[in-house]
Short mmCIF file of C-alpha atoms in Angstrom, two decimals:
data_model
loop_
_atom_site.label_atom_id
_atom_site.label_comp_id
_atom_site.label_asym_id
_atom_site.label_seq_id
_atom_site.Cartn_x
_atom_site.Cartn_y
_atom_site.Cartn_z
CA UNK C 200 9.88 66.91 -8.41
CA UNK C 201 7.50 63.97 -8.18
CA UNK C 202 8.51 63.14 -4.61
CA UNK C 203 9.12 66.50 -2.88
CA UNK C 204 8.90 64.98 0.61
CA UNK C 205 11.54 62.36 -0.28
CA UNK C 206 9.37 59.43 0.82
CA UNK C 207 10.68 57.02 -1.83
CA UNK C 208 7.15 56.56 -3.27
CA UNK C 209 5.24 58.11 -6.14
CA UNK C 210 1.78 57.40 -7.50
CA UNK C 211 1.61 54.69 -10.12
CA UNK C 212 -0.46 56.86 -12.47
CA UNK C 213 2.10 59.66 -12.21
CA UNK C 214 4.91 57.26 -12.98
CA UNK C 215 3.09 55.69 -15.95
CA UNK C 216 2.38 59.11 -17.48
CA UNK C 217 6.03 60.05 -16.96
CA UNK C 218 7.18 56.93 -18.81
CA UNK C 219 4.86 57.55 -21.76
CA UNK C 220 5.47 61.32 -22.02
CA UNK C 221 9.25 61.01 -21.96
CA UNK C 222 9.34 57.76 -23.97
CA UNK C 223 11.67 56.12 -21.49
CA UNK C 224 13.24 52.87 -22.81
CA UNK C 225 11.46 50.62 -20.29
CA UNK C 226 10.41 47.11 -21.30
CA UNK C 227 6.58 47.15 -21.61
CA UNK C 228 6.37 43.79 -19.84
CA UNK C 229 8.34 45.17 -16.89
CA UNK C 230 6.15 48.26 -16.83
CA UNK C 231 3.08 46.01 -16.65
CA UNK C 232 4.65 44.16 -13.73
CA UNK C 233 5.49 47.40 -11.95
CA UNK C 234 1.96 48.73 -12.37
CA UNK C 235 0.51 45.42 -11.20
CA UNK C 236 2.83 45.44 -8.19
CA UNK C 237 1.74 48.97 -7.28
CA UNK C 238 -1.88 47.91 -7.50
CA UNK C 239 -1.12 45.34 -4.82
CA UNK C 240 -0.59 47.92 -2.08
CA UNK C 241 -3.22 50.09 -0.46
CA UNK C 242 -1.87 53.46 -1.65
CA UNK C 243 -1.30 52.43 -5.27
CA UNK C 244 2.24 53.79 -5.20
CA UNK C 245 5.54 52.80 -6.79
CA UNK C 246 8.50 52.25 -4.47
CA UNK C 247 11.89 53.43 -5.76
CA UNK C 248 13.59 50.23 -4.61
CA UNK C 249 10.98 48.11 -6.38
CA UNK C 250 11.69 50.04 -9.56
CA UNK C 251 15.44 49.44 -9.18
CA UNK C 252 14.89 45.73 -8.49
CA UNK C 253 12.59 45.41 -11.50
CA UNK C 254 14.97 47.13 -13.92
CA UNK C 255 17.90 45.01 -12.67
CA UNK C 256 15.74 41.83 -12.89
CA UNK C 257 16.14 41.24 -9.16
CA UNK C 258 13.17 39.50 -7.64
CA UNK C 259 12.41 41.34 -4.42
CA UNK C 260 10.73 39.80 -1.39
CA UNK C 261 7.80 42.23 -1.76
CA UNK C 262 7.27 41.05 -5.31
CA UNK C 263 7.19 37.42 -4.16
CA UNK C 264 4.75 38.31 -1.39
CA UNK C 265 2.50 40.04 -3.90
CA UNK C 266 2.48 36.89 -6.03
CA UNK C 267 1.68 34.75 -2.98
CA UNK C 268 -1.20 37.00 -1.98
CA UNK C 269 -2.62 37.07 -5.49
CA UNK C 270 -3.20 40.82 -5.31
CA UNK C 271 -1.89 41.78 -8.74
CA UNK C 272 -3.51 41.81 -12.15
CA UNK C 273 -2.03 39.56 -14.79
CA UNK C 274 -0.40 41.06 -17.91
CA UNK C 275 -2.61 41.54 -20.92
CA UNK C 276 -0.88 38.89 -23.01
CA UNK C 277 0.67 35.48 -22.34
CA UNK C 278 4.03 33.97 -23.17
CA UNK C 279 2.55 31.64 -25.75
CA UNK C 280 1.76 34.72 -27.87
CA UNK C 281 5.44 35.72 -28.06
CA UNK C 282 6.78 35.43 -31.62
CA UNK C 283 10.23 35.53 -33.19
CA UNK C 284 11.93 33.70 -30.34
CA UNK C 285 15.20 31.83 -30.80
CA UNK C 286 15.65 28.17 -29.97
CA UNK C 287 16.97 28.80 -26.47
CA UNK C 288 14.26 31.30 -25.54
CA UNK C 289 11.62 28.87 -26.78
CA UNK C 290 13.17 26.24 -24.51
CA UNK C 291 13.06 28.68 -21.57
CA UNK C 292 9.38 29.31 -22.33
CA UNK C 293 8.77 25.56 -22.41
CA UNK C 294 10.47 25.22 -19.01
CA UNK C 295 8.32 28.03 -17.61
CA UNK C 296 5.12 26.28 -18.66
CA UNK C 297 6.47 22.90 -17.56
CA UNK C 298 7.25 23.95 -13.99
CA UNK C 299 5.39 27.14 -13.06
CA UNK C 300 1.59 27.28 -12.54
CA UNK C 301 1.13 31.08 -12.58
CA UNK C 302 1.24 33.19 -15.74
CA UNK C 303 2.86 36.14 -13.94
CA UNK C 304 5.50 33.80 -12.51
CA UNK C 305 6.14 32.42 -15.99
CA UNK C 306 6.58 35.90 -17.46
CA UNK C 307 8.87 36.98 -14.65
CA UNK C 308 11.01 33.85 -15.00
CA UNK C 309 11.11 34.20 -18.80
CA UNK C 310 12.31 37.81 -18.73
CA UNK C 311 14.73 37.55 -15.83
CA UNK C 312 16.26 34.17 -16.74
CA UNK C 313 20.02 34.21 -17.30
CA UNK C 314 22.21 31.50 -18.82
CA UNK C 315 24.71 31.85 -15.97
CA UNK C 316 24.89 29.75 -13.92
CA UNK C 317 23.78 26.98 -16.27
CA UNK C 318 21.96 23.85 -14.99
CA UNK C 319 25.18 21.89 -14.54
CA UNK C 320 24.30 19.54 -11.67
CA UNK C 321 22.00 17.11 -13.47
CA UNK C 322 24.17 17.19 -16.59
CA UNK C 323 27.32 16.49 -14.55
CA UNK C 324 25.71 13.62 -12.63
CA UNK C 325 24.40 12.02 -15.83
CA UNK C 326 27.73 12.38 -17.62
CA UNK C 327 29.60 10.86 -14.65
CA UNK C 328 27.18 7.92 -14.55
CA UNK C 329 27.72 7.25 -18.26
CA UNK C 330 31.53 7.46 -17.94
CA UNK C 331 31.58 5.11 -14.92
CA UNK C 332 29.33 2.62 -16.73
CA UNK C 333 31.51 2.67 -19.86
CA UNK C 334 34.68 2.22 -17.81
CA UNK C 335 33.33 -0.83 -15.97
CA UNK C 336 31.77 -2.21 -19.12
CA UNK C 337 35.08 -2.05 -21.00
CA UNK C 338 37.01 -3.39 -18.03
CA UNK C 339 34.68 -6.35 -17.35
CA UNK C 340 33.54 -6.86 -20.96
CA UNK C 341 30.00 -7.05 -19.59
CA UNK C 342 27.24 -4.57 -20.41
CA UNK C 343 24.19 -6.11 -18.73
CA UNK C 344 23.69 -7.40 -15.18
CA UNK C 345 27.12 -6.22 -14.15
CA UNK C 346 26.33 -6.88 -10.48
CA UNK C 347 26.76 -10.61 -11.21
CA UNK C 348 30.47 -10.03 -11.88
CA UNK C 349 32.58 -10.44 -8.71
CA UNK C 350 35.00 -7.68 -9.72
CA UNK C 351 32.10 -5.27 -10.08
CA UNK C 352 30.97 -5.95 -6.53
CA UNK C 353 34.44 -5.08 -5.23
CA UNK C 354 34.00 -1.49 -6.41
CA UNK C 355 34.37 1.12 -3.64
CA UNK C 356 31.24 2.85 -5.02
CA UNK C 357 28.68 0.04 -4.64
CA UNK C 358 26.50 0.18 -1.54
CA UNK C 359 25.87 -2.91 0.57
CA UNK C 360 24.36 -2.90 4.08
CA UNK C 361 27.41 -4.83 5.24
CA UNK C 362 29.59 -1.87 4.18
CA UNK C 363 27.53 0.86 5.82
CA UNK C 364 30.47 1.88 8.00
CA UNK C 365 31.98 3.34 4.79
CA UNK C 366 29.66 6.32 4.77
CA UNK C 367 30.49 7.54 1.25
CA UNK C 368 28.81 4.45 -0.20
CA UNK C 369 25.40 5.76 0.92
CA UNK C 370 25.68 8.23 -2.00
CA UNK C 371 28.33 6.98 -4.43
CA UNK C 372 26.27 3.97 -5.51
CA UNK C 373 24.27 6.38 -7.68
CA UNK C 374 27.14 6.41 -10.18
CA UNK C 375 26.94 2.63 -10.73
CA UNK C 376 24.29 0.91 -12.88
CA UNK C 377 23.34 -2.68 -13.42
CA UNK C 378 23.00 -2.38 -17.20
CA UNK C 379 22.08 -0.27 -20.21
CA UNK C 380 18.35 -0.40 -19.48
CA UNK C 381 18.67 1.06 -15.99
CA UNK C 382 21.23 3.66 -17.08
CA UNK C 383 19.14 4.76 -20.07
CA UNK C 384 15.94 5.05 -18.03
CA UNK C 385 17.60 7.10 -15.28
CA UNK C 386 19.58 9.33 -17.64
CA UNK C 387 16.49 10.11 -19.73
CA UNK C 388 14.34 11.09 -16.73
CA UNK C 389 17.15 13.06 -15.10
CA UNK C 390 17.59 15.20 -18.19
CA UNK C 391 13.88 15.55 -19.05
CA UNK C 392 12.70 16.38 -15.53
CA UNK C 393 15.81 17.35 -13.57
CA UNK C 394 17.16 19.99 -15.97
CA UNK C 395 13.91 22.05 -16.12
CA UNK C 396 13.56 21.81 -12.33
CA UNK C 397 17.15 22.95 -11.88
CA UNK C 398 16.68 25.86 -14.30
CA UNK C 399 13.73 27.18 -12.28
CA UNK C 400 14.65 26.27 -8.69
CA UNK C 401 18.45 26.44 -8.85
CA UNK C 402 21.29 24.00 -8.32
CA UNK C 403 21.20 23.98 -4.49
CA UNK C 404 17.56 22.95 -4.11
CA UNK C 405 17.63 20.32 -6.87
CA UNK C 406 20.96 18.83 -5.79
CA UNK C 407 19.64 18.54 -2.21
CA UNK C 408 16.43 16.93 -3.48
CA UNK C 409 18.29 14.45 -5.70
CA UNK C 410 20.86 13.49 -3.06
CA UNK C 411 18.11 13.14 -0.44
CA UNK C 412 16.40 10.61 -2.73
CA UNK C 413 19.66 8.71 -3.20
CA UNK C 414 20.26 8.63 0.56
CA UNK C 415 16.70 7.49 1.19
CA UNK C 416 17.27 4.59 -1.21
CA UNK C 417 20.35 3.29 0.60
CA UNK C 418 18.73 3.73 4.02
CA UNK C 419 15.63 1.84 2.87
CA UNK C 420 17.69 -1.07 1.58
CA UNK C 421 19.55 -1.15 4.90
CA UNK C 422 16.20 -1.75 6.62
CA UNK C 423 14.39 -3.99 4.14
CA UNK C 424 17.09 -6.34 2.87
CA UNK C 425 20.45 -6.67 4.62
CA UNK C 426 21.76 -8.96 1.86
CA UNK C 427 21.06 -6.77 -1.17
CA UNK C 428 23.71 -4.73 -2.97
CA UNK C 429 22.48 -1.42 -4.36
CA UNK C 430 23.46 0.43 -7.53
CA UNK C 431 21.86 3.10 -9.71
CA UNK C 432 20.49 6.60 -9.36
CA UNK C 433 16.85 5.52 -9.20
CA UNK C 434 16.36 6.99 -5.72
CA UNK C 435 17.27 10.45 -6.95
CA UNK C 436 15.15 10.01 -10.09
CA UNK C 437 12.13 9.01 -7.98
CA UNK C 438 12.63 12.15 -5.86
CA UNK C 439 12.66 14.35 -8.98
CA UNK C 440 9.61 12.63 -10.47
CA UNK C 441 7.69 12.80 -7.22
CA UNK C 442 8.45 16.51 -6.80
CA UNK C 443 7.35 17.29 -10.36
CA UNK C 444 4.20 15.16 -10.16
CA UNK C 445 3.26 16.70 -6.80
CA UNK C 446 3.68 20.17 -8.32
CA UNK C 447 1.42 19.26 -11.25
CA UNK C 448 -1.25 17.71 -9.00
CA UNK C 449 -1.36 20.60 -6.51
CA UNK C 450 -1.45 23.20 -9.28
CA UNK C 451 -3.49 21.19 -11.79
CA UNK C 452 -5.76 24.06 -12.86
CA UNK C 453 -2.89 26.46 -13.55
CA UNK C 454 -0.44 24.05 -15.20
CA UNK C 455 -0.20 24.42 -18.97
CA UNK C 456 2.27 21.63 -19.76
CA UNK C 457 0.94 19.64 -22.77
CA UNK C 458 -0.70 16.22 -22.26
CA UNK C 459 -0.23 16.51 -18.49
CA UNK C 460 -2.66 13.68 -17.70
CA UNK C 461 -1.06 11.28 -20.18
CA UNK C 462 2.41 12.19 -18.96
CA UNK C 463 1.43 11.59 -15.34
CA UNK C 464 0.06 8.17 -16.21
CA UNK C 465 3.21 7.23 -18.18
CA UNK C 466 5.49 8.45 -15.37
CA UNK C 467 3.56 6.46 -12.78
CA UNK C 468 3.62 3.35 -14.98
CA UNK C 469 7.38 3.65 -15.50
CA UNK C 470 8.05 4.21 -11.81
CA UNK C 471 5.76 1.35 -10.82
CA UNK C 472 7.37 -1.05 -13.27
CA UNK C 473 10.83 -0.08 -12.02
CA UNK C 474 9.79 -0.68 -8.41
CA UNK C 475 8.12 -3.99 -9.39
CA UNK C 476 11.25 -5.17 -11.18
CA UNK C 477 13.37 -4.31 -8.15
CA UNK C 478 11.01 -6.20 -5.84
#
């Protein structure tokens, strides 16, 4: 009745009145998004496929283009005003404000976020690093400066420029650590920064970013010091930190993460001290 010519579009005002008159069980936040999306096109119409995508929490390409063009009005309220949230939903809201600079993006992520698949990559890497460290610590009875132990250096995981023909070592050295200090520093940053990034951007992008940082570390050592063995996941951690800091800097005005200036300074100090110690 509302689309007699079967075009797949109806006016946004017609659709809104239909929702209110029939009291359809549509989430008010999703209705706001649909109205805002319709306001982004010239005719002010609602597309049937956009409605289906919105109800099923599928983020369509047109919706992403509308966000990129900045043509839509923001919702009337913000996520920080949401009350009665459980622990997990509060954590999801924290992640949204930690990573995303746009309020509409935050709301969309908050409402469409699903626990499956969980952010398993960073958790799995950190757990593997801890297990490997404990195994070598118990075997060698040495918990600091393990690289000074000859048996440790015989590990098939450690990278050394002299072993670069064994290609797996370019990546597997990330599971080895020189001591508790290095392991604790890397594990803490991986979980604090890597998990929120993985929740927003997905396992494929974050795993590629992390592994690219690890590979860059082994390649750099191959150029700068042919005698140096290499252990630790610091290359991947630096890649995560750099990506997060670049996101905060480029979107400084829109970021709402608390104490962002202080956190940037602390992150830069920690990274600089780590690099200085390595040098």
